[in-house]
Each structure stands twice: as C-alpha cells, then as structure tokens.
C-alpha cells in the first residue's frame, strides 16, 4: 500500500485528504441535526423517525458505505502522512519550535487519534448494536432503540465527560481542518480567506457545542 | 551583555554532533548576531580550537546564505529578517541562546551549523525557469502585464531561498519555496506557456528529495524573512490540480 | 606599449559592434560540443555567460564559492538597471546613454566598449522580461522607469528595491535550465586558487573544494572570469563577506594585466561603522538624498557634545547646522554625484565635525516631513527607514539618520580588449572583474547593465571568434605538466599558511589592512599618504606570513583557511592599488588626489598626461610591476570638465 501512496504526488495526497475531510465535515452536520432531535420533548419520537429513515433509505444505505470508506481513507492517509512527515526530519531540534502556527495545526494527528478512539467506542455502543454484533444493552427496547441507548449512556457522568472531551478534540481538529481543506484545494482568495477561517472556527464551535449540549441535557434531566 | 550560547557542533557530515556551551561577555547590544559569533570565534581561535562554522555572505539580508535556528525559530526571534539582520539588542543580558542548524532530511549537515541546501537548486532545475534562450526575445513592452499580477509575481519572486520555511515546518516541507517560484511564473504571461509542465515537474522533484508534506500550519509564512504569503501555496495547489486534471501527460 | 591591442573594430562608432558580429568567426554546432569553457563566478555576468554558452551548445563548467549559484553578490544591488529604451519619450537614445556613461566615468573609459554597452542595454530588458523578471509596471501594464544619478532622463528599470536579486534569479534560472539539460556542470563551494596557462593560453583552473578540502583540476579550451570586485581589500565594504580577488589576482600573476586598480567607488549613504567588531557595512539607497538634507553641527563644540551624547541632534538650532553640500554646491545640493558627496562628508569629519563615533554625518528628513507630510516620506522611503531602524534602533522619522561613505564598487579590474579577452590568450574577464566600461567612476544602475551585457550579449559572440581556431585542439586531460606545477604551487601556499601557527587571527590582519587602505588609499589620497601605504602594506604582509594563525586542517571545511588565502591576495593587491594611485597624478572620478583639485576642492583631471588606461604587468615577487598604457581616444565625444555646481 505504502508504495502506491508514495507514488502519488504530495499535493495529490493533500487534495485527497481535504476532499475526504470536507465530505466528513458535511456528514457531521447531518449527524448533528439528527442528534439534536434527542432534545425534543416528545420522548424520542422524532429522533426515532429520523433514525428509522437513516436506517432504511436506500440512498442513505449507499451513502453509509461511502462514509465508511471515507473514514478509513482519511484515517489511513492521515497516519501515513504523519509517519512520512516525521521521516522528513530524522533528527529533531533540541529547542522545540516556537513559531506561530495556525491553531491546532500541529496536533492534527493527536486530536485525530482521540476522535478515532471515540469512534470505536461509538461503534461499540451504537453501530455494532444496530447490526447485531454487540448485544442490545439492558433497558433498550430493540437494537434500533437508539434513544434509550443514548439516554442510558449520557446518564453516566464518566461517559459524558469522555464524550465532551472527544468533541472538544474534534473541534480543535475541525478549526484547522476546514480552512486547511480549502487551502489544499487552492480555494483561496485574499477577499474570502478571512471569511473561510472564520467559518472554520464557527463551524468547529457549532459542532462542539451542538454535540455537547446533548449529554449535558441528559445529565441534568437524569 | 553576557550570554551563554548552546551551539550545535558537528565536525562533518558523518560525525556525531552535540550541543556545546560557550560563554561570551561584553557584547554590544548594537552588534549583529554574526558579529557576536565572530567575537566568539575569535575567542575560540585564541584558544587554538576550531571556530564555529556557519553560513553567511552578504550580511544584509538578501543573498539567503545565512541560516541558524535560534531559540526555536529560524532566523531568530524577530520576524521578517534573516539572521544576519538580527541584532543583539533583541536579547537580554544573561540570556541563554540555543543555536542549531536547519534540520531536514533534504538538508544534510556539512559542518556545525552549515547545511547543504542543494535540494533547492535541484527543484529549480526541474522547472523553475522560462524555457527561452538568449536573444530573439520580443520587445519588453510587447506584452502588457496588469500591475496587480506583476506586483503579485514580485511578491513571490522575493524569495531568497534560505530554507527557513523548511526549517520551521513541522514536516520539513518545501512547499512555500516551490510555491513561490511556481506562483511567480503563474502570474506572468511569459511563464504560462509551460505552467502545467512546470508545476508537476517541480512538485515531483520536491517529493523525490525527501521534503515532507504541507500541513497548512503556516509557520513558513511567519518565519519567511521576505514574508512570502501562503496564498502562493494555494495558488500552486490550484495550478497542480488543473495540470493534473486537464494538462497533457508529462513527456 | 605595443603589447596592448584593444582590437576595437574599424568603422563608425555606431556600426563597430554590428560589423564585428558580421565578420567574427563562428563555431559549427557540432564542434561546440567538443569545446569546453570554464566560467568562474555565477553573478550577473558569470551566470548569464554560462547559461548562454550552454544554450549555444558548448560544454560548460561553472564555479562559485557560494553554496548555490543564486547567491552571488549581484543579488544585493538595489536600485535598478539602465537601458536606452526611451519608453518615457524623454529624449533618451543609445548615444545619450553612451554619453552619460562616458561623462560619468570622467572620460577614462573606452568609447567603443561603452557604445556597445549602450547598444545592447535594450536587449537586456527584453531578455529579462521574457525570462519572467517582474520589473515594476504602470497601471497600463507597461514597464515603469525612474531617474537616477548622473542622467537627465528616466531610463532606470527596477524591481522594487531588489533589482539585482531579480535579474540574478533570471540568470540563475537560465543557468539552472542548462544544468538540467546537461550542458553546464555546476561546481559550488569551490574556491578558484590558480589559473593554468599552457603555451600562453588559459587552459584550466586549480580549485579547492571548500567542503572536503580536496584540490581539484579542471581543464578547458577557454577560461572566463566573472569574479566581481575587490572592495573587500578595505575589510569594511558593502561587498559580501566572501567576495574576493583571488582568481583575478592569480590571473594577474599568470600574465593578465591589472588595469586602473585605483578607481574605487565610495558610496556616500551607508550606515556608519559602530564598533571594532563590525564586519560589514550596509548600503542604503542613494535615493534618500532626493529628499533628505545632509548636515553636521556648525560649531565644533556642538559636534563634540553630540559625540559624547550630551547633545541631541534635534536640540541643535537651525542656525547652528551646516548643510555643507547645499553650501558648497548650491546647484546640485544634496544630489551631487557619489564621489563628490563622499569626499565632502569625509572632509567635515576629518575637520572634527563628525557625529556618532566621529565618522558620521546627519541625513535629516525633518524638513521634507514638514513639507510633504510623514505619509509621503513613508511611501517613498518606508522600507529604507525600516531597515535603518532595524540595524541602528533609531527612528529616522524623529531623529536624523547617520550616514557615512563606504567602499562599494571597483571600476578597475583585469585589462580586457574589445572582445573582453585579457592579455592571456583565451582568458576572458566579465562584469565588475574587468576594467572596461565605467572609466574612473560608475553611474548608478550601470553595474547590472554591464554584467548582463557582457554575459548575455558580448561574450557569446566574442568567444566564438577565439574558439573557432580551437576546434582541432583536443580536450585537455588535466595531467599536463602545467597543471602539476600550478597544483603544487597552490598546495605549497596552503601548507605554508597552515604551518605558520602564529598568534593573530586572519581577521585581525584583514582589519589592519582595511585601516591602512581606508586611511591612506581611501577617498582622498595624497602622495604622502600613498607612500605610507606602500611602506605599511609590505610590512603587514611580512608580519602576516610570520604570525598568522589558521586553525583546523586542510582536509575539511575550514573557513579560516579560506579567509587566510583570500587575505594573502588582498595584501598584495592593496599595494598595487596604492602604487597605481600614486602614479596617477590627477584626480578623476573615484580617484581623488588632494594635490590635484581646483580652488573649490573639485577634482582636477590631467587629460594631457593621464588620458590612458594604466595596466600593470606582474614581474615577479621581488620586482615592481610594469606599467603599460592604453591611450584613450575620444573621436565621438567632446571631453569636458565634469561640473555639478
């Protein structure tokens, strides 16, 4: 694998990374909008309806496969680039670099790893339950009763803290990632650069807050 | 001023190097960083030891020969200058100053603080030119060039090839250097003719030489003594993408 | 005297170059591959020459001491490059550029060479634009020009304050293209230590690989030197630290004549020396004199207080200031030519009116700021003010700048004929390293023009005329006895330097030489001062060979050895400069003899006795060099007195 990846130009890899990344960012927004339905006071009816739609619509089913592929590529490419970039400076500086950099840009691999770990947890708790690999937790009506599963998980303070921390990491990741994706694609213009950077930050904050209020809501409710 | 210097010493490319401590005293705050090193070297020579080797030539910030990674920043703590333009008044009496060479796989150490930046020349040789010979060129005013484009090309062309961008990049990427050249020609009608071939050839050479990828940390822009903008990198990405998508295959 | 044949073609001035090209011998493309050319130096002249040779199909070897050909000191030129394009429609022409250059050179340059320079100046601009050099442009998209010292027209093309850099990068890119194509082989970090002459023809060089210390031999059918100037003989100069005379000096010792070494340009607007440890002087663009007013305190007591820090420049009242340039030269004021401005500053400082360390004068922007507003001044000089502030840590908007002259450029160099060939057959000298085009004084923005003219347009033609006869000469192997001899001599010299193991560092000697040069062979010379120099320099040289300390060893990267080897040659060259200056009993351009001045302190030429090129022939270590004269004949220009009052 690595040989064929090496074969592609560095910029090709960056462009691939950014296209996938921006795609994943759009997915996040969809995911968030569905999750926010958890907050509606109808006992999870609208959330269940949305989940049901996501679980059965044929278009979404195809989209899901693409999404998995994107995740895998994004992660593998990210790890590969990190490894490759490390090797471009075999001997490190004694005095660590103190240049000003785009915030979070130096920690993409770190925040990425945190998000990845969370992703595994998330799969164990939801996706693998859905497809029947992991047993339905006690208390949930069926393997599709995500509302109850979420309610139970978020009732756990420890899980909620892990959840929020993961999203803060994702926020840091996104804050750099969105504008970086535009830069890699060459979508840059002095008139719009600041807007894109702002958008990047606003988006990151939106994701962090949007996802984090859900466990907070459930904690308070519990 | 009295200072403690921690300097990377390495006898040659093969030798193992290490940080060595030196002390200098009575340094005038008005002297330049290199003049301070000159004084240190004078001390070392008086003792009969080998003076610290460092690259320098014009000492006015234009030739791009000087390097030095000072206290975690290429060209030291002040932005927009080269090491030769750095003056000791930027430091405090009693400071400890770390001085290291540029670190990158593509810039092997020759001695002490001197590295081989031949990789930059190789990148230019791969396509950093307009393929015309001497003579037989049209009148200089035959092709009007919008002032905006010309100014943008000049901004990019100001690169002195010092390698600070590589030195500061966490990935030792040469993207800003390559982008500056690609972008200069991309702005000008003279360079457009072979733009697609150029960007692919230069990027391929850059990759081959072992520079890392760009992570868009923008540290390069912060440390560039000529303050070359990372918008040139975006422009190169654009050029590259269009060359890959609709350019002819390379010969 | 018959030895110097300038080989200027017959015919009317304007047709000489065309006629030459029409009649020169050519080399068939298939033969060019069999011919080797060595080019030393990769500045504007050397870089453009090597690239042009490569394009033509010759087999080229290019050498530089820097780590990359892009770093040659041509890169530091700021102002611009002249060309007789007449784009602004202000009456410029090839003849006018020619005339201004001859006049600016105080009638000490060769007519035919200068006319050719003016002719090809236009091609240079075309060439550079085609290469992608981003010259400044107007909103209409056409090239912008500005005016420069010594001319009444606007003919200077520029790329911000980095014209030299952009032109050099143009030549470097052309060179890089040839390196890729395999026609040019590039050797960086090499010091050229000797020229190899076989049967009276230059056939190779001996170089030291600065990284490994290895001594290498390189052979060729012709050798081209484009090694720049030797202002570093003054230790403090605006040249790069590595700029040196060694290749040119080796050529001199092998039979190339050294012409007019005493013509040195001292630039008036440099940042003054601030201490003993200073290594280098920084030039600030001459354009500052367009608005800035130069002055020193009128009372010597005030000057003393200023030097002691008891009195600030701004506290000195208007009546107590001496705007000496405006006082002495009411017509040109602060805009007198470089040599005049430099000497006037020295005169004031020597008289005790200097400020700062005593060797500085004020350059004041208070009045123009009041008249035009800070914004206008910032737009015009902002980057220069910033540079000054970074170096000196003083705000020029509030307190006057301090400036002092510094050695900057040399008009003298190896003697060459019309074909740029030295007195050694097959050895060519280009750019600042030769003596040919600037006479006794160079005008601003002309150095870049000359370097590129020589490299792109002159030498590719003239070298063919020589090489056409060389096609039957087989490649040299580098094993010829002359190579052995040259290498042995170089090795012996390096061994000798390493083995002295004295007590003083190379820099100490270089600084001492610099002081002698500056004090006795500097801006204003007298027979007396020059005689002192002629005594002091040999003494210093003897001391050097007894007491210099070179650390490290030869088989490694050794900057001390590099410096030592360069200083050896400066120590010899310094003497030749003084000797030439002593023999030239007149004042002209960059050579000012205090004995030869008008009542008003202006330079007084002696055309009757000295209208010639003084070319020195090396006669061995123990004998004085012999002077040869090439008379200068002005057929197309009326010789006048330069007057800027």
mmCIF file with all atom_site columns, C-alpha atoms in Angstrom, chain B residues 55-115:
data_model
loop_
_atom_site.group_PDB
_atom_site.id
_atom_site.type_symbol
_atom_site.label_atom_id
_atom_site.label_alt_id
_atom_site.label_comp_id
_atom_site.label_asym_id
_atom_site.label_entity_id
_atom_site.label_seq_id
_atom_site.pdbx_PDB_ins_code
_atom_site.Cartn_x
_atom_site.Cartn_y
_atom_site.Cartn_z
_atom_site.occupancy
_atom_site.B_iso_or_equiv
_atom_site.pdbx_formal_charge
_atom_site.auth_seq_id
_atom_site.auth_comp_id
_atom_site.auth_asym_id
_atom_site.auth_atom_id
_atom_site.pdbx_PDB_model_num
ATOM 1  C CA . UNK B 1 55  ? 26.961 30.091 6.562  1.00 0.00 ? 55  UNK B CA 1
ATOM 2  C CA . UNK B 1 56  ? 26.851 33.798 5.849  1.00 0.00 ? 56  UNK B CA 1
ATOM 3  C CA . UNK B 1 57  ? 27.799 36.037 2.982  1.00 0.00 ? 57  UNK B CA 1
ATOM 4  C CA . UNK B 1 58  ? 26.123 39.346 2.139  1.00 0.00 ? 58  UNK B CA 1
ATOM 5  C CA . UNK B 1 59  ? 25.197 40.151 5.739  1.00 0.00 ? 59  UNK B CA 1
ATOM 6  C CA . UNK B 1 60  ? 22.452 42.438 4.549  1.00 0.00 ? 60  UNK B CA 1
ATOM 7  C CA . UNK B 1 61  ? 19.563 40.032 4.255  1.00 0.00 ? 61  UNK B CA 1
ATOM 8  C CA . UNK B 1 62  ? 19.363 39.364 0.550  1.00 0.00 ? 62  UNK B CA 1
ATOM 9  C CA . UNK B 1 63  ? 21.681 36.541 -0.523 1.00 0.00 ? 63  UNK B CA 1
ATOM 10 C CA . UNK B 1 64  ? 19.908 33.886 1.539  1.00 0.00 ? 64  UNK B CA 1
ATOM 11 C CA . UNK B 1 65  ? 23.132 32.203 2.609  1.00 0.00 ? 65  UNK B CA 1
ATOM 12 C CA . UNK B 1 66  ? 22.662 32.530 6.340  1.00 0.00 ? 66  UNK B CA 1
ATOM 13 C CA . UNK B 1 67  ? 20.545 30.155 8.313  1.00 0.00 ? 67  UNK B CA 1
ATOM 14 C CA . UNK B 1 68  ? 20.589 29.321 12.062 1.00 0.00 ? 68  UNK B CA 1
ATOM 15 C CA . UNK B 1 69  ? 17.715 28.087 14.152 1.00 0.00 ? 69  UNK B CA 1
ATOM 16 C CA . UNK B 1 70  ? 17.858 30.357 17.164 1.00 0.00 ? 70  UNK B CA 1
ATOM 17 C CA . UNK B 1 71  ? 15.844 29.602 20.292 1.00 0.00 ? 71  UNK B CA 1
ATOM 18 C CA . UNK B 1 72  ? 13.326 27.534 18.393 1.00 0.00 ? 72  UNK B CA 1
ATOM 19 C CA . UNK B 1 73  ? 12.870 29.887 15.458 1.00 0.00 ? 73  UNK B CA 1
ATOM 20 C CA . UNK B 1 74  ? 14.651 30.098 12.112 1.00 0.00 ? 74  UNK B CA 1
ATOM 21 C CA . UNK B 1 75  ? 16.483 33.422 11.811 1.00 0.00 ? 75  UNK B CA 1
ATOM 22 C CA . UNK B 1 76  ? 15.812 34.126 15.481 1.00 0.00 ? 76  UNK B CA 1
ATOM 23 C CA . UNK B 1 77  ? 13.126 35.915 17.449 1.00 0.00 ? 77  UNK B CA 1
ATOM 24 C CA . UNK B 1 78  ? 12.387 38.806 15.088 1.00 0.00 ? 78  UNK B CA 1
ATOM 25 C CA . UNK B 1 79  ? 10.044 38.336 12.148 1.00 0.00 ? 79  UNK B CA 1
ATOM 26 C CA . UNK B 1 80  ? 10.732 39.437 8.607  1.00 0.00 ? 80  UNK B CA 1
ATOM 27 C CA . UNK B 1 81  ? 14.526 39.345 8.791  1.00 0.00 ? 81  UNK B CA 1
ATOM 28 C CA . UNK B 1 82  ? 17.388 36.966 8.177  1.00 0.00 ? 82  UNK B CA 1
ATOM 29 C CA . UNK B 1 83  ? 19.859 36.005 10.889 1.00 0.00 ? 83  UNK B CA 1
ATOM 30 C CA . UNK B 1 84  ? 22.415 38.459 9.546  1.00 0.00 ? 84  UNK B CA 1
ATOM 31 C CA . UNK B 1 85  ? 19.959 41.291 10.207 1.00 0.00 ? 85  UNK B CA 1
ATOM 32 C CA . UNK B 1 86  ? 19.317 40.177 13.778 1.00 0.00 ? 86  UNK B CA 1
ATOM 33 C CA . UNK B 1 87  ? 20.868 42.409 16.396 1.00 0.00 ? 87  UNK B CA 1
ATOM 34 C CA . UNK B 1 88  ? 21.824 41.541 19.938 1.00 0.00 ? 88  UNK B CA 1
ATOM 35 C CA . UNK B 1 89  ? 19.521 44.162 21.389 1.00 0.00 ? 89  UNK B CA 1
ATOM 36 C CA . UNK B 1 90  ? 16.775 41.600 20.796 1.00 0.00 ? 90  UNK B CA 1
ATOM 37 C CA . UNK B 1 91  ? 18.269 39.564 23.646 1.00 0.00 ? 91  UNK B CA 1
ATOM 38 C CA . UNK B 1 92  ? 18.654 40.289 27.330 1.00 0.00 ? 92  UNK B CA 1
ATOM 39 C CA . UNK B 1 93  ? 21.819 40.309 29.369 1.00 0.00 ? 93  UNK B CA 1
ATOM 40 C CA . UNK B 1 94  ? 22.336 36.836 30.834 1.00 0.00 ? 94  UNK B CA 1
ATOM 41 C CA . UNK B 1 95  ? 20.213 35.063 28.222 1.00 0.00 ? 95  UNK B CA 1
ATOM 42 C CA . UNK B 1 96  ? 20.905 31.520 27.123 1.00 0.00 ? 96  UNK B CA 1
ATOM 43 C CA . UNK B 1 97  ? 20.701 31.192 23.361 1.00 0.00 ? 97  UNK B CA 1
ATOM 44 C CA . UNK B 1 98  ? 20.254 27.901 21.542 1.00 0.00 ? 98  UNK B CA 1
ATOM 45 C CA . UNK B 1 99  ? 21.786 27.867 18.074 1.00 0.00 ? 99  UNK B CA 1
ATOM 46 C CA . UNK B 1 100 ? 21.061 24.898 15.825 1.00 0.00 ? 100 UNK B CA 1
ATOM 47 C CA . UNK B 1 101 ? 21.366 24.152 12.137 1.00 0.00 ? 101 UNK B CA 1
ATOM 48 C CA . UNK B 1 102 ? 18.367 23.751 9.823  1.00 0.00 ? 102 UNK B CA 1
ATOM 49 C CA . UNK B 1 103 ? 17.041 20.235 10.371 1.00 0.00 ? 103 UNK B CA 1
ATOM 50 C CA . UNK B 1 104 ? 15.635 18.309 7.428  1.00 0.00 ? 104 UNK B CA 1
ATOM 51 C CA . UNK B 1 105 ? 16.416 15.064 5.689  1.00 0.00 ? 105 UNK B CA 1
ATOM 52 C CA . UNK B 1 106 ? 16.806 17.011 2.450  1.00 0.00 ? 106 UNK B CA 1
ATOM 53 C CA . UNK B 1 107 ? 19.319 19.441 4.061  1.00 0.00 ? 107 UNK B CA 1
ATOM 54 C CA . UNK B 1 108 ? 22.175 17.263 5.329  1.00 0.00 ? 108 UNK B CA 1
ATOM 55 C CA . UNK B 1 109 ? 24.683 18.884 7.675  1.00 0.00 ? 109 UNK B CA 1
ATOM 56 C CA . UNK B 1 110 ? 28.094 19.708 6.231  1.00 0.00 ? 110 UNK B CA 1
ATOM 57 C CA . UNK B 1 111 ? 29.689 21.024 9.389  1.00 0.00 ? 111 UNK B CA 1
ATOM 58 C CA . UNK B 1 112 ? 28.434 22.567 12.637 1.00 0.00 ? 112 UNK B CA 1
ATOM 59 C CA . UNK B 1 113 ? 25.669 24.926 11.592 1.00 0.00 ? 113 UNK B CA 1
ATOM 60 C CA . UNK B 1 114 ? 26.163 24.593 7.848  1.00 0.00 ? 114 UNK B CA 1
ATOM 61 C CA . UNK B 1 115 ? 23.760 22.510 5.822  1.00 0.00 ? 115 UNK B CA 1
#
